Amino acid sequence: MSALRRKFGDDYQVVTTSSSGSGLQPQGPGQGPQQQQLVPKKKRQRFVDKNGRCNVQHGNLGSETSRYLSDLFTTLVDLKWRWNLFIFILTYTVAWLFMASMWWVIAYTRGDLNKAHVGNYTPCVANVYNFPSAFLFFIETEATIGYGYRYITDKCPEGIILFLFQSILGSIVDAFLIGCMFIKMSQPKKRAETLMFSEHAVISMRDGKLTLMFRVGNLRNSHMVSAQIRCKLLKSRQTPEGEFLPLDQLELDVGFSTGADQLFLVSPLTICHVIDAKSPFYDLSQRSMQTEQFEIVVILEGIVETTGEFPQLNLDQKFFKKKISSFSALL
């Protein structure tokens, strides 16, 4: 069979077909290029990535997207940083240009732009001759700079009303946007970067029982208060009634009944799940463990001692054939 010209990498492996057609075999170092065939490795999509990000996309929402606008504050907090900064800059820029335009309109309708240099004339806002000077007056007022060169006079009731509206609008915009940025900066997501899980989980004998084990540790000296760990098994199954459940969630007992799920993370700890009659892995053999498709999602929650925030770290352990070799013992 002629070789397929594809780039080599992690996505492909080199195999050969025997002359009898009995199956696929790895290519040896002395075999010619005419026997090469590139077969793509089958990739499996994770439900939860190693960094805790859930690979879930909502589709067919239709008119339900308006619900995101009803909770606008949470929607802004959940956005990425680049969109937060863009909305932050855009909102202030539009608000400043709008209010500066309102001051310029008042000066234009009163004729202050043409009479500003007249000695005995009292304008609405002193020393406002054009739009840039109106914009500078608004910035000086809004930022409470007050250089004293531009100021509002008592001969302009509409200017006083606009000044009150400007103060109220500025307070609302500041509270909303600055509050959103503060909440986003104080989120404890980065704290989860210093909470480490073991690369692989293992199945081995401990205290005479077959046990699924992995380790977790805290890199910082500050403690995690009320740290608690939970494990979820995600797999598809079919009910006796014929209903197919693509993501059925089962709880893995990691010490809930004994309180072992409450962690004191001053040093790395080994988390254990005993494979007994109540375990979802009880009916799995070594062969079925190699072919079964499932994910184990580990959730670690606690309170940051320094800030009082609640970080949450999700770790996905997905077991396939190449990870079975890391098990100390199999069913």
Coordinates of C-alpha atoms in Angstrom, one line a residue:
M1 CA 0.0 0.0 0.0
S2 CA 1.4 3.4 -0.9
A3 CA 2.4 5.7 1.9
L4 CA 0.1 8.5 2.8
R5 CA 2.0 11.8 2.9
R6 CA 0.9 13.3 6.1
K7 CA 2.9 15.0 8.8
F8 CA 4.0 12.9 11.7
G9 CA 3.2 14.0 15.2
D10 CA 1.1 13.2 18.2
D11 CA -2.0 12.9 16.1
Y12 CA -0.7 10.0 14.0
Q13 CA 1.1 6.8 14.4
V14 CA 2.8 4.6 11.8
V15 CA 1.3 1.1 11.2
T16 CA 1.5 -1.5 8.5
T17 CA -0.9 -4.0 7.0
S18 CA 0.2 -7.6 6.7
S19 CA 0.0 -9.3 3.3
S20 CA -2.8 -11.6 4.5
G21 CA -4.9 -8.7 5.6
S22 CA -5.1 -10.1 9.1
G23 CA -4.9 -6.7 10.8
L24 CA -2.7 -3.7 11.6
Q25 CA 0.8 -4.0 13.0
P26 CA 3.4 -1.5 14.1
Q27 CA 6.1 -0.8 11.4
G28 CA 9.5 -2.0 12.1
P29 CA 12.7 0.0 11.5
G30 CA 13.6 -2.1 8.4
Q31 CA 10.3 -2.0 6.6
G32 CA 10.0 0.0 3.4
P33 CA 7.9 3.1 2.9
Q34 CA 5.5 1.3 0.6
Q35 CA 4.0 -0.5 3.6
Q36 CA 3.4 2.6 5.7
Q37 CA 0.0 3.9 6.5
L38 CA -0.9 6.7 8.8
V39 CA -3.9 6.1 11.0
P40 CA -5.2 9.0 13.2
K41 CA -5.4 8.3 16.9
K42 CA -8.9 8.5 18.2
K43 CA -9.3 11.5 20.4
R44 CA -11.8 11.6 23.2
Q45 CA -13.3 14.9 24.2
R46 CA -13.1 15.6 27.9
F47 CA -16.1 16.8 29.8
V48 CA -13.8 18.7 32.2
D49 CA -10.2 19.7 31.3
K50 CA -7.3 19.3 33.6
N51 CA -7.4 23.0 34.4
G52 CA -11.0 22.7 35.6
R53 CA -12.7 24.3 32.6
C54 CA -15.9 22.6 31.6
N55 CA -16.2 21.8 27.9
V56 CA -19.9 22.7 27.7
Q57 CA -21.4 24.9 25.1
H58 CA -25.1 25.9 25.3
G59 CA -26.9 25.7 22.0
N60 CA -30.4 26.3 20.7
L61 CA -31.1 28.9 23.4
G62 CA -33.2 31.0 21.1
S63 CA -34.9 33.8 23.0
E64 CA -33.4 32.6 26.3
T65 CA -30.3 34.6 25.6
S66 CA -32.1 37.6 27.0
R67 CA -31.8 36.1 30.5
Y68 CA -28.1 36.9 30.5
L69 CA -29.0 40.6 30.2
S70 CA -31.4 40.4 33.1
D71 CA -28.4 39.5 35.3
L72 CA -26.0 41.9 33.6
F73 CA -23.7 42.2 36.6
T74 CA -22.9 38.5 36.8
T75 CA -22.6 38.4 33.0
L76 CA -19.9 41.1 33.0
V77 CA -18.1 39.3 35.9
D78 CA -18.1 36.0 33.9
L79 CA -16.6 37.6 30.8
K80 CA -13.0 37.3 30.0
W81 CA -10.6 40.1 31.0
R82 CA -10.2 41.5 27.5
W83 CA -13.9 42.0 27.2
N84 CA -14.2 43.5 30.7
L85 CA -11.5 46.1 29.9
F86 CA -13.1 46.9 26.5
I87 CA -16.5 47.4 28.1
F88 CA -14.9 49.4 30.9
I89 CA -13.1 51.8 28.6
L90 CA -16.0 52.0 26.1
T91 CA -18.6 52.9 28.8
Y92 CA -16.5 55.6 30.3
T93 CA -15.6 57.0 26.9
V94 CA -19.2 57.1 25.7
A95 CA -20.4 58.6 29.0
W96 CA -17.8 61.3 28.9
L97 CA -18.5 62.3 25.3
F98 CA -22.2 62.3 25.9
M99 CA -22.0 64.6 28.9
A100 CA -19.5 66.9 27.3
S101 CA -21.9 67.2 24.3
M102 CA -24.7 68.2 26.7
W103 CA -22.5 71.0 28.1
W104 CA -21.6 72.1 24.6
V105 CA -25.3 72.1 23.5
I106 CA -26.2 74.3 26.5
A107 CA -23.4 76.8 25.7
Y108 CA -24.4 76.7 22.0
T109 CA -28.1 77.3 22.5
R110 CA -27.4 80.2 24.9
G111 CA -24.9 81.8 22.5
D112 CA -22.0 81.5 25.0
L113 CA -19.6 80.3 22.3
N114 CA -19.7 83.7 20.5
K115 CA -20.1 85.9 23.6
A116 CA -17.6 84.2 25.9
H117 CA -14.9 87.0 25.3
V118 CA -17.4 89.8 26.0
G119 CA -16.3 91.6 29.2
N120 CA -19.7 92.2 30.8
Y121 CA -21.4 88.9 29.7
T122 CA -21.9 86.1 32.2
P123 CA -22.0 82.7 30.4
C124 CA -23.4 79.4 31.8
V125 CA -19.9 78.0 32.2
A126 CA -17.0 80.3 32.3
N127 CA -14.2 79.9 29.8
V128 CA -16.0 77.3 27.6
Y129 CA -15.5 78.3 24.0
N130 CA -15.8 75.1 22.0
F131 CA -16.3 71.3 22.4
P132 CA -12.7 70.6 23.7
S133 CA -13.2 73.2 26.5
A134 CA -16.6 71.7 27.3
F135 CA -15.0 68.2 27.5
L136 CA -12.3 69.5 29.8
F137 CA -14.9 71.1 32.0
F138 CA -16.7 67.9 32.4
I139 CA -13.6 65.9 33.1
E140 CA -12.5 68.4 35.7
T141 CA -15.9 68.3 37.4
E142 CA -16.4 64.5 37.2
A143 CA -12.9 63.7 38.5
T144 CA -13.2 66.5 41.2
I145 CA -10.0 68.0 39.9
G146 CA -11.3 71.6 40.0
Y147 CA -8.5 73.8 38.4
G148 CA -10.7 76.9 39.0
Y149 CA -10.4 78.2 35.4
R150 CA -13.7 76.7 34.2
Y151 CA -16.7 76.8 36.5
I152 CA -20.5 77.0 36.4
T153 CA -22.3 80.3 37.2
D154 CA -25.6 81.0 38.9
K155 CA -27.1 82.5 35.8
C156 CA -27.8 79.1 34.2
P157 CA -30.6 77.0 35.8
E158 CA -30.4 74.3 33.0
G159 CA -26.7 74.0 33.8
I160 CA -27.4 73.3 37.5
I161 CA -29.9 70.6 36.6
L162 CA -27.4 69.0 34.2
F163 CA -24.8 69.2 36.9
L164 CA -27.1 67.2 39.3
F165 CA -27.8 64.7 36.6
Q166 CA -24.1 64.3 35.8
S167 CA -23.3 63.6 39.5
I168 CA -26.0 60.9 39.8
L169 CA -25.1 59.3 36.5
G170 CA -21.4 59.3 37.3
S171 CA -22.0 57.7 40.7
I172 CA -24.1 54.9 39.1
V173 CA -21.5 54.2 36.4
D174 CA -18.6 54.2 38.9
A175 CA -20.4 51.9 41.3
F176 CA -21.4 49.4 38.6
L177 CA -18.1 49.3 36.6
I178 CA -15.7 49.6 39.5
G179 CA -17.7 47.1 41.5
C180 CA -17.6 44.7 38.6
M181 CA -13.8 45.0 38.2
F182 CA -13.3 44.6 42.0
I183 CA -15.3 41.4 42.1
K184 CA -13.5 40.0 39.1
M185 CA -10.0 40.8 40.6
S186 CA -10.9 39.4 44.0
Q187 CA -12.1 36.1 42.6
P188 CA -10.0 33.2 44.0
K189 CA -9.5 31.4 40.7
K190 CA -5.8 31.9 40.7
R191 CA -5.5 30.5 44.2
A192 CA -6.3 27.1 42.6
E193 CA -3.1 27.3 40.7
T194 CA -1.2 26.4 43.8
L195 CA -3.3 23.4 44.7
M196 CA -1.7 20.4 43.0
F197 CA -3.1 17.0 42.1
S198 CA -1.1 13.9 41.2
E199 CA -0.5 13.3 37.5
H200 CA -2.2 9.9 37.6
A201 CA -4.5 8.0 39.9
V202 CA -3.6 4.4 40.9
I203 CA -5.5 1.3 42.1
S204 CA -3.6 -0.6 44.8
M205 CA -4.2 -2.6 48.0
R206 CA -4.3 -0.5 51.2
D207 CA -5.3 -1.9 54.5
G208 CA -6.3 -5.1 52.8
K209 CA -8.8 -3.4 50.5
L210 CA -8.6 -2.6 46.8
T211 CA -8.4 1.2 46.7
L212 CA -8.4 4.0 44.1
M213 CA -5.9 6.6 45.3
F214 CA -4.5 10.0 44.2
R215 CA -2.7 12.8 46.0
V216 CA -3.5 16.5 46.6
G217 CA -1.2 19.2 48.1
N218 CA -1.1 22.9 48.8
L219 CA 2.0 24.8 47.7
R220 CA 1.3 27.9 49.8
N221 CA 2.0 28.4 53.5
S222 CA -1.5 29.9 54.0
H223 CA -4.0 27.2 55.0
M224 CA -7.2 26.2 53.3
V225 CA -9.9 26.5 55.9
S226 CA -12.7 23.9 55.9
A227 CA -11.2 22.2 52.8
Q228 CA -13.5 19.5 51.5
I229 CA -13.0 17.1 48.6
R230 CA -15.6 15.4 46.4
C231 CA -15.4 13.0 43.5
K232 CA -17.9 12.5 40.7
L233 CA -17.9 9.6 38.2
L234 CA -19.2 10.7 34.8
K235 CA -20.3 8.0 32.3
S236 CA -23.1 7.1 30.0
R237 CA -25.6 4.4 30.8
Q238 CA -29.0 3.1 29.7
T239 CA -31.8 2.7 32.1
P240 CA -34.0 -0.5 32.2
E241 CA -36.7 1.5 30.5
G242 CA -34.4 2.2 27.5
E243 CA -33.6 5.8 28.3
F244 CA -30.0 6.8 27.4
L245 CA -28.2 9.1 29.9
P246 CA -25.1 10.5 28.2
L247 CA -23.7 12.1 31.4
D248 CA -24.8 10.2 34.4
Q249 CA -23.2 11.4 37.6
L250 CA -22.3 9.0 40.4
E251 CA -20.8 10.0 43.7
L252 CA -17.5 8.3 44.7
D253 CA -17.2 7.9 48.5
V254 CA -13.8 9.4 49.6
G255 CA -14.6 9.4 53.3
F256 CA -17.9 11.2 53.6
S257 CA -19.2 8.7 56.2
T258 CA -16.0 8.9 58.3
G259 CA -15.2 12.6 57.8
A260 CA -12.1 11.8 55.8
D261 CA -13.3 14.2 53.1
Q262 CA -12.6 17.1 55.4
L263 CA -8.9 17.9 54.7
F264 CA -6.2 19.6 56.7
L265 CA -3.8 20.6 53.9
V266 CA -0.6 21.3 55.7
S267 CA 1.2 18.5 53.7
P268 CA 0.3 16.4 50.7
L269 CA -2.5 14.0 51.4
T270 CA -3.6 10.7 49.7
I271 CA -7.3 10.6 48.9
C272 CA -8.7 7.1 48.9
H273 CA -11.8 5.5 47.5
V274 CA -12.4 1.9 48.6
I275 CA -13.7 -0.3 45.8
D276 CA -16.3 -2.3 47.7
A277 CA -19.8 -3.5 46.9
K278 CA -21.1 0.1 46.9
S279 CA -18.4 1.4 44.5
P280 CA -19.3 2.0 40.8
F281 CA -16.0 0.2 40.0
Y282 CA -17.0 -3.0 41.9
D283 CA -18.3 -4.8 38.8
L284 CA -15.4 -3.8 36.5
S285 CA -12.7 -6.3 35.6
Q286 CA -9.3 -5.6 34.2
R287 CA -10.5 -6.1 30.6
S288 CA -13.6 -3.9 31.1
M289 CA -11.4 -1.2 32.8
Q290 CA -9.3 -1.0 29.6
T291 CA -12.4 -0.5 27.4
E292 CA -14.8 1.4 29.6
Q293 CA -15.1 5.1 28.9
F294 CA -15.7 7.3 32.0
E295 CA -14.3 10.4 33.7
I296 CA -13.6 11.1 37.4
V297 CA -14.0 14.7 38.3
V298 CA -12.4 15.7 41.6
I299 CA -13.7 18.9 43.3
L300 CA -11.7 20.6 46.0
E301 CA -13.4 23.4 47.9
G302 CA -12.3 25.6 50.8
I303 CA -11.9 29.1 52.3
V304 CA -8.8 31.1 51.6
E305 CA -7.3 32.0 55.0
T306 CA -6.1 35.5 53.9
T307 CA -9.1 36.7 51.9
G308 CA -12.0 34.5 53.1
E309 CA -12.9 33.7 49.5
F310 CA -14.1 30.2 48.3
P311 CA -11.8 28.9 45.6
Q312 CA -12.9 25.8 43.7
L313 CA -10.6 23.5 41.7
N314 CA -12.0 20.9 39.4
L315 CA -9.6 18.2 38.2
D316 CA -10.5 15.7 35.6
Q317 CA -9.1 12.2 35.7
K318 CA -9.9 10.3 32.6
F319 CA -8.8 6.7 32.3
F320 CA -8.1 5.0 29.0
K321 CA -5.7 2.2 27.9
K322 CA -2.5 4.2 28.1
K323 CA -3.2 5.2 31.7
I324 CA -3.9 1.7 32.9
S325 CA -0.2 1.1 32.9
S326 CA 0.1 3.5 35.8
F327 CA -2.1 1.5 38.1
S328 CA -0.3 -0.4 40.8
A329 CA -2.9 -3.2 40.7
L330 CA -6.0 -3.9 38.6
L331 CA -9.2 -5.6 39.3

